[in-house]
Short mmCIF file of C-alpha atoms and ligand atoms in Angstrom, two decimals:
data_model
loop_
_atom_site.label_atom_id
_atom_site.label_comp_id
_atom_site.label_asym_id
_atom_site.label_seq_id
_atom_site.Cartn_x
_atom_site.Cartn_y
_atom_site.Cartn_z
CA MET A 14 122.81 89.97 100.11
CA HIS A 15 122.35 86.32 101.11
CA ALA A 16 118.52 85.23 102.34
CA ARG A 17 119.21 85.33 106.38
CA GLU A 18 116.97 83.14 108.47
CA ILE A 19 115.14 84.41 111.00
CA LYS A 20 113.53 81.42 112.62
CA LYS A 21 114.73 77.93 111.92
CA GLY A 22 113.65 77.17 108.34
CA ILE A 23 112.34 80.34 107.40
CA GLU A 24 114.47 83.00 105.91
CA ALA A 25 114.17 86.47 105.07
CA ILE A 26 115.24 87.46 101.08
CA CYS A 27 115.65 91.35 101.35
CA CYS A 28 116.23 92.93 98.47
CA VAL A 29 117.83 95.89 99.76
CA HIS A 30 117.18 99.14 96.62
CA TRP A 31 119.16 101.50 98.00
CA GLU A 32 119.05 104.15 95.58
CA ARG A 33 115.10 104.31 95.19
CA ARG A 34 114.25 108.40 95.94
CA LEU A 35 110.86 107.53 95.44
CA PHE A 36 107.45 105.84 95.29
CA ASP A 37 104.60 105.67 93.58
CA SER A 38 106.52 109.13 91.16
CA LEU A 39 105.44 110.19 94.56
CA ILE A 40 106.30 109.81 98.08
CA PRO A 41 109.53 110.38 98.65
CA LEU A 42 112.33 107.98 100.33
CA PRO A 43 114.75 109.24 101.70
CA ASP A 44 116.77 105.64 102.96
CA GLY A 45 115.65 104.41 99.87
CA THR A 46 113.91 100.83 101.34
CA SER A 47 113.68 97.00 100.62
CA TYR A 48 111.52 94.54 99.54
CA ASN A 49 111.19 91.73 101.91
CA ALA A 50 110.39 87.73 100.65
CA TYR A 51 110.38 84.91 103.23
CA LEU A 52 111.12 81.26 102.08
CA VAL A 53 109.70 78.76 104.53
CA ARG A 54 110.95 75.35 104.58
CA GLY A 55 108.40 72.36 105.91
CA GLU A 56 109.71 68.99 106.17
CA THR A 57 106.53 67.92 103.23
CA ALA A 58 106.58 71.60 101.24
CA THR A 59 108.48 74.77 100.75
CA ALA A 60 106.46 78.54 100.34
CA LEU A 61 108.22 81.66 99.51
CA VAL A 62 105.80 84.60 100.82
CA ASP A 63 105.94 87.81 97.70
CA SER A 64 108.54 88.68 95.63
CA ALA A 65 110.34 92.22 95.01
CA ASP A 66 109.73 94.70 92.94
CA PRO A 67 110.92 94.22 88.96
CA ALA A 68 114.01 96.66 89.31
CA LEU A 69 114.88 93.78 91.25
CA ARG A 70 114.13 91.11 90.34
CA ASP A 71 117.72 89.64 90.10
CA GLU A 72 118.63 90.31 92.55
CA LEU A 73 115.46 88.59 93.85
CA MET A 74 116.03 86.06 92.04
CA GLU A 75 120.28 85.23 92.94
CA GLN A 76 118.91 84.91 96.49
CA LEU A 77 116.18 82.06 95.40
CA GLN A 78 119.32 79.99 93.04
CA GLY A 79 120.21 77.73 95.44
CA VAL A 80 116.52 76.68 95.69
CA ASP A 81 115.02 73.47 94.38
CA ASN A 82 112.33 74.13 94.13
CA ILE A 83 109.14 76.26 95.65
CA ASP A 84 105.09 74.25 95.67
CA TYR A 85 103.62 77.62 97.26
CA VAL A 86 104.31 81.11 96.57
CA VAL A 87 102.36 83.92 99.23
CA SER A 88 100.79 86.68 96.94
CA GLN A 89 100.22 88.61 100.08
CA HIS A 90 99.54 92.28 98.17
CA SER A 91 99.00 92.31 94.30
CA GLU A 92 101.12 96.36 94.27
CA GLN A 93 103.92 96.09 91.62
CA ASP A 94 106.85 96.46 94.79
CA HIS A 95 105.90 92.92 96.28
CA ALA A 96 104.08 90.95 93.12
CA GLY A 97 106.00 93.29 90.30
CA ALA A 98 108.58 89.79 90.40
CA LEU A 99 105.74 86.96 90.23
CA PRO A 100 105.64 86.49 87.04
CA ASP A 101 109.68 85.69 87.14
CA VAL A 102 109.28 82.85 90.16
CA LEU A 103 106.69 81.07 88.82
CA LYS A 104 108.70 80.71 85.26
CA ARG A 105 111.57 79.34 87.79
CA PHE A 106 109.49 76.75 89.76
CA PRO A 107 107.12 75.97 86.74
CA SER A 108 105.15 73.45 89.80
CA ALA A 109 104.55 76.18 92.28
CA LYS A 110 101.20 77.10 93.05
CA LEU A 111 100.50 81.02 93.56
CA LEU A 112 98.26 81.50 96.77
CA CYS A 113 96.01 85.28 97.49
CA SER A 114 93.06 86.02 98.37
CA GLU A 115 89.95 85.87 96.53
CA LYS A 116 89.89 90.34 95.72
CA ALA A 117 94.16 89.39 94.92
CA ARG A 118 93.46 86.79 92.44
CA ASP A 119 92.10 89.11 89.89
CA MET A 120 94.36 91.57 90.71
CA LEU A 121 96.96 88.94 90.03
CA ILE A 122 96.03 88.11 86.59
CA SER A 123 95.22 91.88 84.99
CA HIS A 124 98.04 93.64 86.33
CA LEU A 125 100.12 91.04 86.08
CA HIS A 126 99.13 88.61 83.40
CA VAL A 127 99.84 85.79 85.88
CA PRO A 128 98.95 82.70 84.42
CA GLU A 129 95.11 81.59 85.42
CA GLU A 130 95.79 77.69 86.43
CA ARG A 131 98.65 79.00 88.58
CA VAL A 132 96.34 80.68 91.07
CA ARG A 133 94.46 79.05 93.93
CA VAL A 134 92.48 81.35 96.29
CA VAL A 135 92.74 80.99 99.48
CA ALA A 136 89.96 82.16 102.06
CA ASP A 137 89.90 83.97 105.94
CA GLY A 138 91.79 81.81 108.07
CA GLU A 139 92.78 78.65 106.14
CA SER A 140 95.53 77.42 106.43
CA VAL A 141 98.17 75.31 103.97
CA SER A 142 100.71 72.51 105.60
CA LEU A 143 104.37 72.65 104.94
CA GLY A 144 104.67 69.32 106.95
CA ASN A 145 106.17 70.60 110.65
CA LYS A 146 105.02 74.23 109.80
CA THR A 147 101.43 76.02 109.20
CA LEU A 148 100.66 79.12 106.88
CA THR A 149 97.63 80.51 108.10
CA PHE A 150 96.20 82.97 105.53
CA ILE A 151 94.84 86.46 107.58
CA TYR A 152 92.73 88.74 105.83
CA THR A 153 93.74 91.85 106.35
CA PRO A 154 91.85 94.21 104.13
CA TRP A 155 92.72 98.20 103.29
CA VAL A 156 95.53 98.42 105.05
CA HIS A 157 96.11 99.61 101.98
CA TRP A 158 94.70 97.77 99.53
CA PRO A 159 90.99 95.56 99.40
CA GLU A 160 93.45 92.58 98.32
CA THR A 161 95.77 92.13 100.83
CA MET A 162 96.24 89.36 103.30
CA CYS A 163 99.33 88.85 105.95
CA THR A 164 99.92 85.28 106.76
CA TYR A 165 100.57 83.57 110.51
CA VAL A 166 103.32 80.51 110.79
CA PRO A 167 101.81 79.24 114.05
CA GLU A 168 104.41 76.87 114.85
CA ASP A 169 107.00 80.43 114.94
CA GLN A 170 104.85 82.06 116.30
CA CYS A 171 105.82 84.52 113.29
CA LEU A 172 104.12 86.50 111.50
CA PHE A 173 104.20 88.37 107.59
CA SER A 174 102.62 91.22 107.75
CA CYS A 175 103.42 92.84 104.16
CA ASP A 176 102.81 96.43 103.83
CA PHE A 177 101.10 96.67 107.56
CA PHE A 178 104.23 97.75 109.94
CA GLY A 179 106.44 98.26 107.63
CA SER A 180 108.72 101.04 107.21
CA HIS A 181 110.99 102.42 103.87
CA LEU A 182 114.13 101.92 105.19
CA ALA A 183 117.38 100.80 103.09
CA THR A 184 119.36 98.78 105.33
CA THR A 185 121.50 96.11 105.86
CA ASP A 186 119.88 95.55 109.43
CA LEU A 187 117.45 92.36 109.73
CA TYR A 188 116.03 92.99 113.02
CA VAL A 189 115.22 96.56 114.52
CA THR A 190 118.55 97.90 116.33
CA ASP A 191 117.86 101.58 116.24
CA GLN A 192 114.02 101.65 118.25
CA ALA A 193 114.56 105.37 116.69
CA LYS A 194 115.25 105.52 113.40
CA VAL A 195 112.79 103.34 112.18
CA TYR A 196 110.29 104.43 114.10
CA GLU A 197 110.85 107.87 111.79
CA ALA A 198 110.67 105.90 109.18
CA ALA A 199 107.51 103.28 110.49
CA LYS A 200 105.44 106.86 111.29
CA ARG A 201 106.32 108.23 107.79
CA TYR A 202 105.38 105.16 105.75
CA TYR A 203 102.12 104.70 108.42
CA ALA A 204 101.17 108.71 107.77
CA GLU A 205 101.73 108.48 103.59
CA ILE A 206 99.86 105.02 103.36
CA MET A 207 98.00 103.94 105.82
CA MET A 208 96.30 106.85 107.67
CA PRO A 209 93.57 107.17 105.83
CA PHE A 210 92.40 103.97 106.66
CA ARG A 211 93.32 104.32 110.42
CA ALA A 212 89.30 102.69 111.18
CA ILE A 213 89.78 99.28 109.43
CA ILE A 214 93.93 99.68 110.60
CA ALA A 215 92.22 98.93 114.67
CA LYS A 216 90.18 96.13 113.69
CA ASN A 217 92.47 94.08 111.63
CA ILE A 218 95.36 95.18 114.73
CA GLU A 219 92.54 93.52 116.75
CA LYS A 220 92.10 90.02 114.02
CA LEU A 221 96.43 90.16 114.22
CA SER A 222 96.25 90.10 118.16
CA GLU A 223 94.13 87.15 118.54
CA LEU A 224 97.36 85.00 116.85
CA ASP A 225 100.01 84.60 119.04
CA PHE A 226 103.41 86.01 117.50
CA ASP A 227 106.35 87.01 118.60
CA MET A 228 107.98 88.67 115.76
CA ILE A 229 106.71 90.57 112.67
CA ALA A 230 108.43 90.45 109.57
CA PRO A 231 107.27 93.43 107.01
CA SER A 232 107.68 93.00 103.30
CA HIS A 233 109.74 97.00 103.80
CA GLY A 234 112.80 97.77 106.28
CA PRO A 235 113.92 95.55 109.24
CA VAL A 236 112.35 92.09 111.03
CA TYR A 237 110.55 93.24 114.95
CA ASP A 238 111.88 90.68 116.91
CA GLN A 239 109.92 92.78 119.65
CA PRO A 240 106.58 93.51 118.03
CA ASP A 241 104.59 95.55 121.11
CA PHE A 242 107.48 98.18 119.64
CA ILE A 243 105.79 98.75 116.78
CA LEU A 244 102.05 97.52 117.90
CA GLU A 245 102.57 100.15 120.40
CA ALA A 246 103.66 102.82 117.83
CA TYR A 247 100.49 101.95 115.59
CA LYS A 248 97.75 101.95 118.31
CA ASP A 249 99.14 105.74 119.02
CA TRP A 250 98.64 107.02 115.81
CA ILE A 251 95.43 105.06 115.03
CA SER A 252 94.38 106.18 118.27
CA PRO A 253 91.61 109.48 118.36
CA GLN A 254 93.29 111.24 121.00
CA MET A 255 95.12 114.67 118.68
CA LYS A 256 98.00 116.34 120.12
CA ASN A 257 98.42 120.14 121.04
CA GLU A 258 99.73 120.60 117.89
CA VAL A 259 99.57 123.28 114.50
CA VAL A 260 100.88 122.10 110.74
CA LEU A 261 101.38 124.96 109.47
CA PRO A 262 101.98 124.30 105.16
CA TYR A 263 103.01 127.51 103.90
CA ILE A 264 104.57 129.46 100.71
CA SER A 265 105.34 133.19 100.43
CA MET A 266 105.77 134.72 96.76
CA HIS A 267 107.11 138.79 98.05
CA GLY A 268 107.24 138.23 102.31
CA SER A 269 103.74 139.23 103.36
CA THR A 270 103.10 135.99 103.93
CA GLU A 271 105.94 134.86 105.24
CA MET A 272 105.98 137.39 107.85
CA MET A 273 102.13 136.70 109.31
CA VAL A 274 103.04 133.27 109.43
CA LYS A 275 106.26 133.71 111.55
CA HIS A 276 104.25 136.24 113.68
CA LEU A 277 102.16 133.36 114.39
CA ILE A 278 104.73 131.33 114.94
CA ASP A 279 105.40 133.29 117.51
CA ALA A 280 101.80 133.85 119.28
CA LEU A 281 101.11 130.05 118.81
CA THR A 282 104.75 129.28 120.86
CA ALA A 283 104.02 131.76 123.36
CA LYS A 284 100.68 130.24 124.36
CA GLY A 285 102.02 126.47 124.54
CA VAL A 286 101.00 125.34 121.60
CA SER A 287 103.68 123.34 119.14
CA VAL A 288 104.44 124.20 115.68
CA GLN A 289 105.49 122.34 112.99
CA ALA A 290 105.92 124.80 109.39
CA PHE A 291 106.38 123.44 106.44
CA ASP A 292 107.29 126.00 103.29
CA LEU A 293 106.27 124.44 100.50
CA ALA A 294 108.93 125.72 97.99
CA VAL A 295 111.13 123.33 99.55
CA VAL A 296 109.02 121.06 101.65
CA ASP A 297 109.63 117.08 102.86
CA ILE A 298 106.27 115.73 102.27
CA GLY A 299 106.27 112.42 103.77
CA LYS A 300 107.97 114.77 106.74
CA LEU A 301 104.98 117.18 106.72
CA ALA A 302 102.41 113.71 106.80
CA ILE A 303 104.13 112.50 108.94
CA ALA A 304 103.32 116.14 111.60
CA LEU A 305 99.75 115.42 109.93
CA VAL A 306 99.09 111.94 112.36
CA ASP A 307 98.83 113.98 115.46
CA ALA A 308 98.06 117.03 115.15
CA ALA A 309 94.97 118.70 116.09
CA THR A 310 94.91 121.70 113.78
CA LEU A 311 96.20 122.69 110.09
CA ILE A 312 97.15 125.93 109.82
CA VAL A 313 97.34 126.88 105.29
CA GLY A 314 99.42 129.80 104.51
CA THR A 315 99.39 131.29 101.34
CA PRO A 316 99.01 134.07 99.18
CA THR A 317 96.87 134.52 96.10
CA VAL A 318 97.90 133.62 92.50
CA HIS A 319 95.59 134.93 89.78
CA VAL A 320 92.20 135.55 93.10
CA GLY A 321 93.56 131.65 94.17
CA PRO A 322 95.72 130.11 96.48
CA HIS A 323 99.57 129.47 95.63
CA PRO A 324 99.45 125.60 93.07
CA ALA A 325 101.96 124.77 95.97
CA VAL A 326 98.82 124.83 98.97
CA TYR A 327 96.66 123.10 96.38
CA TYR A 328 98.59 120.55 95.97
CA VAL A 329 99.51 120.29 100.20
CA SER A 330 95.69 120.50 100.75
CA HIS A 331 94.45 117.75 97.91
CA LEU A 332 97.65 116.14 99.84
CA ALA A 333 96.09 116.87 103.06
CA ASN A 334 92.49 115.83 102.35
CA LEU A 335 93.91 112.50 100.50
CA LEU A 336 95.71 111.66 103.60
CA LYS A 337 92.22 112.50 106.11
CA PRO A 338 94.57 112.99 109.31
CA LYS A 339 93.02 113.44 112.68
CA LEU A 340 92.55 117.08 112.44
CA LYS A 341 90.27 118.69 114.57
CA TYR A 342 90.28 122.45 113.36
CA ALA A 343 91.64 124.70 109.97
CA ALA A 344 92.67 128.59 109.48
CA ILE A 345 93.91 130.02 106.84
CA VAL A 346 95.85 133.20 106.84
CA GLY A 347 98.43 135.12 103.62
CA SER A 348 98.08 138.30 101.73
CA TYR A 349 96.67 139.10 98.22
CA GLY A 350 97.52 141.76 96.31
CA TRP A 351 93.97 142.62 94.66
CA SER A 352 91.92 140.50 95.56
CA SER A 353 91.06 136.62 96.72
CA LYS A 354 89.12 133.97 97.18
CA ALA A 355 91.85 131.64 98.17
CA ILE A 356 89.78 130.68 101.25
CA GLU A 357 87.19 129.74 99.26
CA GLN A 358 88.68 128.20 97.15
CA ILE A 359 90.90 125.92 99.80
CA ALA A 360 87.70 125.28 101.59
CA GLY A 361 86.29 123.60 98.67
CA LEU A 362 89.77 121.06 97.94
CA ILE A 363 89.26 119.86 101.94
CA PRO A 364 85.77 118.19 101.76
CA ASN A 365 87.44 115.25 103.63
CA LEU A 366 88.67 117.36 106.96
CA LYS A 367 86.05 117.41 109.14
CA VAL A 368 87.38 121.10 110.55
CA ASP A 369 86.65 123.62 112.54
CA VAL A 370 88.17 126.78 111.26
CA LEU A 371 89.16 128.49 113.84
CA GLY A 372 89.31 131.92 112.10
CA THR A 373 91.18 132.81 108.80
CA VAL A 374 93.53 136.41 108.28
CA LEU A 375 93.32 137.40 104.69
CA GLN A 376 95.72 140.52 103.85
CA LYS A 377 96.01 143.09 101.77
CA GLY A 378 99.45 143.51 101.05
CA LEU A 379 102.22 144.00 103.44
CA PRO A 380 100.67 143.34 106.82
CA ASP A 381 100.42 146.04 109.31
CA ALA A 382 99.85 146.42 112.80
CA GLY A 383 96.04 145.31 112.83
CA THR A 384 97.07 142.23 110.77
CA PHE A 385 98.93 141.50 113.56
CA ALA A 386 96.46 142.16 116.18
CA GLN A 387 94.12 139.62 114.43
CA ILE A 388 96.84 137.03 114.21
CA ASP A 389 97.11 137.27 118.09
CA ILE A 390 93.18 136.64 118.14
CA LEU A 391 93.81 133.55 116.00
CA ALA A 392 96.63 131.94 117.92
CA ASP A 393 94.40 132.74 121.44
CA ASN A 394 91.19 130.58 119.51
CA ILE A 395 93.63 127.99 118.92
CA ALA A 396 95.22 127.89 122.14
CA LYS A 397 91.24 127.94 123.43
CA ALA A 398 90.12 125.06 121.15
CA HIS A 399 93.34 123.41 122.83
CA TYR A 400 92.71 124.17 126.06
CA ALA A 401 89.04 122.96 126.20
CA ASP A 402 90.06 119.79 124.48
CA GLU A 403 92.82 118.99 127.64
CA LEU A 404 95.42 119.13 124.96
CA VAL A 405 97.72 121.36 126.73
CA SER A 406 99.18 119.94 129.71
CA GLY A 407 101.45 122.19 132.05
CA THR A 408 101.21 125.86 133.59
CA GLY A 409 102.63 129.46 133.11
CA ARG A 410 101.25 129.30 129.92
CA ALA A 411 99.69 132.64 129.02
CA VAL A 412 96.18 132.04 126.79
FE1 FEO B 509 104.67 97.66 99.39
FE2 FEO B 509 101.16 98.54 98.33
O1 FEO B 509 103.12 98.20 98.43
#
């Protein structure tokens, strides 16, 4: 790949990691990812914004081969996928100063052993002139680390947004060409990385909206030459409004929990409530995270293993607790062999979720008519709660 111009004097250096399938040994990357650095050439100075993951340091250095001099290297975020190749860049351009936020300074020194004397802290709102271009630094903490900042070039109305608005997509597309594809990838990214910080994200979006930009150049995925697309999506995801949706992660060992889950899905669907169910034996947790962005209700379906919930349910409950989705309601259903503390144990795993529990149905052994009647009542309670919150529109549905 070669560096490509996105504005006169600004080039995108996209290092595409086609084969990467896991981030942080946790987050699935079904479509790979890219690490985007940006080269800004002014009349009197040149700056490089961010670098790349160490796995693609050679690719980055190759794209920088024809560059004679870099005066400033901007580190917007200290995580490896942005900053990991900074030591190589600093070595290659020995007179370059590394510009970063106050909080990033210590992180870059401790995480990457960047030489202290190369680092220069820039303040929130501070500008550095490159001659006919200016870099203005905007602190945007907690998207998703505390030290993160964006960089704005007012002369070109260009905003380098770092992880903010990013999408994990391995692509040669410089700009967004397939909005639906990028929307899904960006929502997955938001759900997995940004969702726990949506209150501060709202403040950061407000702060950025004071700038006049017509291009957002993120560190992952294609550049937004129509930024409203992603700004509107983010505003929707962070809004307090929930949708008439249930997210139902479940797992079944001998089929009983599955029978209960399937009955519940039918009952909810008949009442006009949308359900996204995820079999935890085969789940893509990214898809589950996406579903949690808008849902009003979480229902967990679990068998009992040695008195507690199935280990896969432990995992997903802990994950939901970390992601802090909007969620207003919860419920638990499942089957057990001889005794169960699954409900109490799941409740203990989700202290961050401020949910009203609308019901629990725990069945010893095979479900029967009595079990299904309890599930119908649970579905009724959920639908009524969604209707009461005006999440459900339309007519002709029995509640
Ligand atoms: Fe793209 Fe927070 O790393």
